[in-house]
PDB file of C-alpha atoms in Angstrom:
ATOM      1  CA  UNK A   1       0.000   0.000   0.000  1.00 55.00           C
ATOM      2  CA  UNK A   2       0.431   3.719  -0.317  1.00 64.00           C
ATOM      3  CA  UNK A   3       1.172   6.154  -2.761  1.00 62.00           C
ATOM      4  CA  UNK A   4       4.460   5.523  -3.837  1.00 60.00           C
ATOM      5  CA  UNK A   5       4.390   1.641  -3.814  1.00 70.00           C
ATOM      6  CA  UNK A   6       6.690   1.174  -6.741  1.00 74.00           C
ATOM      7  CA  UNK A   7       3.562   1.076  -8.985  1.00 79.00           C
ATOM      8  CA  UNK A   8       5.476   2.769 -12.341  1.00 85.00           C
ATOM      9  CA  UNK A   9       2.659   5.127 -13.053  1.00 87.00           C
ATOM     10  CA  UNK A  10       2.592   7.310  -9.179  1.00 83.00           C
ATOM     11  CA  UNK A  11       6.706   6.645  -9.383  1.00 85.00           C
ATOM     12  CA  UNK A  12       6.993   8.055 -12.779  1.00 90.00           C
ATOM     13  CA  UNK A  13       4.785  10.621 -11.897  1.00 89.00           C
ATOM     14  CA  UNK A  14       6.410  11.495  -8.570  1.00 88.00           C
ATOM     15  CA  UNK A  15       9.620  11.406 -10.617  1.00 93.00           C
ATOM     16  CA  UNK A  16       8.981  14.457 -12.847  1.00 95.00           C
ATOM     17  CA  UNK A  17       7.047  16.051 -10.229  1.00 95.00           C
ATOM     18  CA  UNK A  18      10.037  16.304  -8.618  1.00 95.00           C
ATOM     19  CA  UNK A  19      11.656  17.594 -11.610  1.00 97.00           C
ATOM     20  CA  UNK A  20       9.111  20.386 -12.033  1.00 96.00           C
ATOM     21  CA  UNK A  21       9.438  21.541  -8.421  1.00 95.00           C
ATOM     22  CA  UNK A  22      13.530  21.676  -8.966  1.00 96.00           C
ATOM     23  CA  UNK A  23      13.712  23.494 -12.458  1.00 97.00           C
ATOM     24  CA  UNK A  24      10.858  26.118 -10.970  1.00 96.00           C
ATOM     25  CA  UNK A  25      12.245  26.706  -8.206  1.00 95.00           C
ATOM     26  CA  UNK A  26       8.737  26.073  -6.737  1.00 96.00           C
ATOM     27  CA  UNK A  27       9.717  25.506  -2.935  1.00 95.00           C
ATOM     28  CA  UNK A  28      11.765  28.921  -3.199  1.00 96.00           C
ATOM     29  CA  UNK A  29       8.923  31.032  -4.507  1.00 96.00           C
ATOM     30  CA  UNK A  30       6.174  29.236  -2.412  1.00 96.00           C
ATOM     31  CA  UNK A  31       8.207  30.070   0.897  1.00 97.00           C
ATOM     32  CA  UNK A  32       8.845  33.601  -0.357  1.00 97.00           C
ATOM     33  CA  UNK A  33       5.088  34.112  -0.652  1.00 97.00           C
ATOM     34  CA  UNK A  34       4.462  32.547   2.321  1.00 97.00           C
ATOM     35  CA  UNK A  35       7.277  35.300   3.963  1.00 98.00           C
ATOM     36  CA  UNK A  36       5.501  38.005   2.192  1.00 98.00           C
ATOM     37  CA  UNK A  37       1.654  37.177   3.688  1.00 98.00           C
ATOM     38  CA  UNK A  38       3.022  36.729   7.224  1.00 98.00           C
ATOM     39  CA  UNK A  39       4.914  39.874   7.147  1.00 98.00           C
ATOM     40  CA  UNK A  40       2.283  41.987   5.741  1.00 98.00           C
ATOM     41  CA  UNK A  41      -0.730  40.216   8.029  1.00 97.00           C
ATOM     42  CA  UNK A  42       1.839  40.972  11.685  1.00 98.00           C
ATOM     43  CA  UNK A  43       1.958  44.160  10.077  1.00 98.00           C
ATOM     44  CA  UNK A  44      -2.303  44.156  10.153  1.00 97.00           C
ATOM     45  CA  UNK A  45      -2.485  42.718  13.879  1.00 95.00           C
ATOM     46  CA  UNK A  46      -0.066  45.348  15.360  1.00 97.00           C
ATOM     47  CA  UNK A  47      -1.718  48.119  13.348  1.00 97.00           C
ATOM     48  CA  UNK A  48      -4.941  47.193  14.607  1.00 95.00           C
ATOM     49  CA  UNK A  49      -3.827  46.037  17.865  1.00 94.00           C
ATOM     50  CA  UNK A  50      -4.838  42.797  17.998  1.00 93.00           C
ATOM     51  CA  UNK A  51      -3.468  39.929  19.575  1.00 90.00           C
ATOM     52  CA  UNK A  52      -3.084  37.706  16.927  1.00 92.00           C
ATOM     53  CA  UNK A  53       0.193  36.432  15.767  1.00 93.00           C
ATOM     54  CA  UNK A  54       1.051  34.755  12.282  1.00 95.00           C
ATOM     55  CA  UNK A  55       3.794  32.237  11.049  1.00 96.00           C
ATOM     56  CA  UNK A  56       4.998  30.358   8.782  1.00 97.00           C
ATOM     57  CA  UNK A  57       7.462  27.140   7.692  1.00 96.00           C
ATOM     58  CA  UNK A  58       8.046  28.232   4.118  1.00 94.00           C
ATOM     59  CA  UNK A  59       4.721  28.062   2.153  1.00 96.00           C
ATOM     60  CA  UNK A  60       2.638  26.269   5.279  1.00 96.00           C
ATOM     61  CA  UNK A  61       1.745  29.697   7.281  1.00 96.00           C
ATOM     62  CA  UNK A  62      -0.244  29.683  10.668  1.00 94.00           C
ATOM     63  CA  UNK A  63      -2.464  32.595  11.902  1.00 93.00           C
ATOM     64  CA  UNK A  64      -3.503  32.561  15.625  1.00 90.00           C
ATOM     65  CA  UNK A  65      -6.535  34.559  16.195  1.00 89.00           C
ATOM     66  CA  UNK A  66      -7.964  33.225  19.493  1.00 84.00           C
ATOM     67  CA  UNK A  67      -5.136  30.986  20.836  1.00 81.00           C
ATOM     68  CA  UNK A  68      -7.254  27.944  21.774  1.00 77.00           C
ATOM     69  CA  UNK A  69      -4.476  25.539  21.694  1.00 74.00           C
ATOM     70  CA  UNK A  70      -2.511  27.834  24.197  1.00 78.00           C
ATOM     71  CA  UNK A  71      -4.924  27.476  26.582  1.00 80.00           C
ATOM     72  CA  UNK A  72      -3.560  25.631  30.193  1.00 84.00           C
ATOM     73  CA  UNK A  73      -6.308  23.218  30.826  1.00 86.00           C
ATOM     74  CA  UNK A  74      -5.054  22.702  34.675  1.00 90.00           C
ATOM     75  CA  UNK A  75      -6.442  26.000  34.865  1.00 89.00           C
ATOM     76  CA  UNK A  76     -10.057  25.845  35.656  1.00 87.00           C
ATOM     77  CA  UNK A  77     -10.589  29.887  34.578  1.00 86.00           C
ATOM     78  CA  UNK A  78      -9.130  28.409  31.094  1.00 84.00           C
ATOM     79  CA  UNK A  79     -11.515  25.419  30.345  1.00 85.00           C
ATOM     80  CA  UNK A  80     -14.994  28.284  30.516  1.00 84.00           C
ATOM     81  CA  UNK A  81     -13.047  29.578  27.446  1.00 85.00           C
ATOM     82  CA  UNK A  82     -12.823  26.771  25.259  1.00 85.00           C
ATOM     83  CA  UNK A  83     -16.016  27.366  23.483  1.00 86.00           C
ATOM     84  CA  UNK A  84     -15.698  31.174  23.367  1.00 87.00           C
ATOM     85  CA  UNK A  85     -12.689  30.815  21.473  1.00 85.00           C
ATOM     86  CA  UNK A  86     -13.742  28.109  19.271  1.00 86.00           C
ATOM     87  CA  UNK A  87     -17.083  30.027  17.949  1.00 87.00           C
ATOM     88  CA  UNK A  88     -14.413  32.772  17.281  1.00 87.00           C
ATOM     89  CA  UNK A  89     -12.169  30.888  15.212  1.00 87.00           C
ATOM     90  CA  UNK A  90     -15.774  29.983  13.438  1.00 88.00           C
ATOM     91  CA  UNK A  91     -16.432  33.540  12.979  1.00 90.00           C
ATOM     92  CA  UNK A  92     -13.114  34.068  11.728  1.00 90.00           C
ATOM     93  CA  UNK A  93     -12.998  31.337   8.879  1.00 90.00           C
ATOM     94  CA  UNK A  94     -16.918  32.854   7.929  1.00 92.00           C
ATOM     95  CA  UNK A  95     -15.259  35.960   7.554  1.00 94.00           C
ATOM     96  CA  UNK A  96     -12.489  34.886   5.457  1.00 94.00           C
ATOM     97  CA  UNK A  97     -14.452  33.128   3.245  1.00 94.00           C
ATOM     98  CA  UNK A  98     -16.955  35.948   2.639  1.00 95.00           C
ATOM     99  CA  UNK A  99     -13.684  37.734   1.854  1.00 96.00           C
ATOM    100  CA  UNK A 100     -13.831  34.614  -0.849  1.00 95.00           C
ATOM    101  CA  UNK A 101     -10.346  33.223   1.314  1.00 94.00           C
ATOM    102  CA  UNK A 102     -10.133  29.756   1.094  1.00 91.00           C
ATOM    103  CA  UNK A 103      -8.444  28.481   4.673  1.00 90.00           C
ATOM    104  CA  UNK A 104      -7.431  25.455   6.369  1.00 90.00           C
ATOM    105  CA  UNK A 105      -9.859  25.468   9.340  1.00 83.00           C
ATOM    106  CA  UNK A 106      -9.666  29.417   9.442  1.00 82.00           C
ATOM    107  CA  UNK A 107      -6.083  29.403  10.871  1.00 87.00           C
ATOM    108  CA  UNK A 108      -4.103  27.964   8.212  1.00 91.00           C
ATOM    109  CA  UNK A 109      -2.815  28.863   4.692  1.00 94.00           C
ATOM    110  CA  UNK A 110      -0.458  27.162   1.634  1.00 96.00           C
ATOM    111  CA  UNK A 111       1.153  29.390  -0.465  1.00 96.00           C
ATOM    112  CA  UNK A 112       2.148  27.968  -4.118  1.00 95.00           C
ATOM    113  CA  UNK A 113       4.706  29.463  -7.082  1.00 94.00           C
ATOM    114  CA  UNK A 114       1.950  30.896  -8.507  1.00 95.00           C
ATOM    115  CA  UNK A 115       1.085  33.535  -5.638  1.00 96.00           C
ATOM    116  CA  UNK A 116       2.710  36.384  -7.059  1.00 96.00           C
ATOM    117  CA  UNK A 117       3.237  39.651  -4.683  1.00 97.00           C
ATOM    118  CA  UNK A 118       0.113  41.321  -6.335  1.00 98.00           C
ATOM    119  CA  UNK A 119      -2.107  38.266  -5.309  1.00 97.00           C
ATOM    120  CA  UNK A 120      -0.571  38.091  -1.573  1.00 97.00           C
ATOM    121  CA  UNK A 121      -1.332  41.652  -1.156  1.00 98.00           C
ATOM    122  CA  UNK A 122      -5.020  41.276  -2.644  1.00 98.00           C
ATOM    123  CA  UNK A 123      -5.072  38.855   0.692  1.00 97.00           C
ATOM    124  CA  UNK A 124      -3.878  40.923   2.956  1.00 98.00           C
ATOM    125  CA  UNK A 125      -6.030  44.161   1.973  1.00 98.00           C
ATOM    126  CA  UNK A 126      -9.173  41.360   2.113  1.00 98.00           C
ATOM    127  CA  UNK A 127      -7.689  40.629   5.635  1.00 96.00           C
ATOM    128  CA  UNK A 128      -7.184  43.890   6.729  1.00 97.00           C
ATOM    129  CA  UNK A 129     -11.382  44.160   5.551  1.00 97.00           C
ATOM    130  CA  UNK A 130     -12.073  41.298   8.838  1.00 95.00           C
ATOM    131  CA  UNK A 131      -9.733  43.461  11.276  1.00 94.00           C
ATOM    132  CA  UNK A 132     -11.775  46.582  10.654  1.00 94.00           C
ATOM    133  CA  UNK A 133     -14.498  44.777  11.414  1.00 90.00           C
ATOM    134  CA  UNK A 134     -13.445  43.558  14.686  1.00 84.00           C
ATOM    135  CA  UNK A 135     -11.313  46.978  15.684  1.00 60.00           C
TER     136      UNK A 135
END
């Protein structure tokens, strides 16, 4: 089983996959996008002053709006929060996509070769739309 198990067709096609990605330089411009949105969104959260933080590993780029996961659950204040947070991350991702931005679970994001700067900026101006909202 899986993907790659030496059936010719998925190696052959992993093969020049592989290929593409090298002679594109596809990684390079992914993770360069993927720099560009998480500079300019940081940018957005400290001009609005909200505290949300964004990151990224190359093209994979996490946004952290209402911190669920940091939450301590040995702290009994913390678990009443849970929910709060959760319907805000809901909120968020509804927002996002009426701002027709496609997201992993409304805190994640891929970048590709083909986001140019123009298209990363047309992202973070849509962004910038939800943070008005919320200021």
């Amino acid at each position: 089983g899986g993907t790659l198990a030496a059936n010719p067709l998925t190696c052959a096609a992993a093969y020049w996959a592989i290929k593409f990605i090298e002679k594109t330089n596809a990684t390079e411009k992914a993770g360069k996008a993927g720099d560009r949105l998480v500079k300019g969104l940081n940018e957005l959260f400290q001009k609005y002053n909200l505290p949300w933080i964004c990151y990224n590993f190359n093209a994979t780029i996490h946004v952290h709006t209402s911190c669920v996961q940091g939450l301590d659950l040995n702290i009994p204040s913390h678990i009443g929060q849970i929910s709060e947070r959760k319907e805000f991350m809901e909120h968020f991702g509804a927002a996002l996509v009426n701002e027709e931005i496609i997201s992993v679970a409304g805190s994640r994001f891929y970048t590709c070769m083909q986001h140019t700067n123009e298209i990363v900026d047309e992202t973070v101006a849509k962004i910038e739309n939800i943070c008005k909202m919320i200021e």
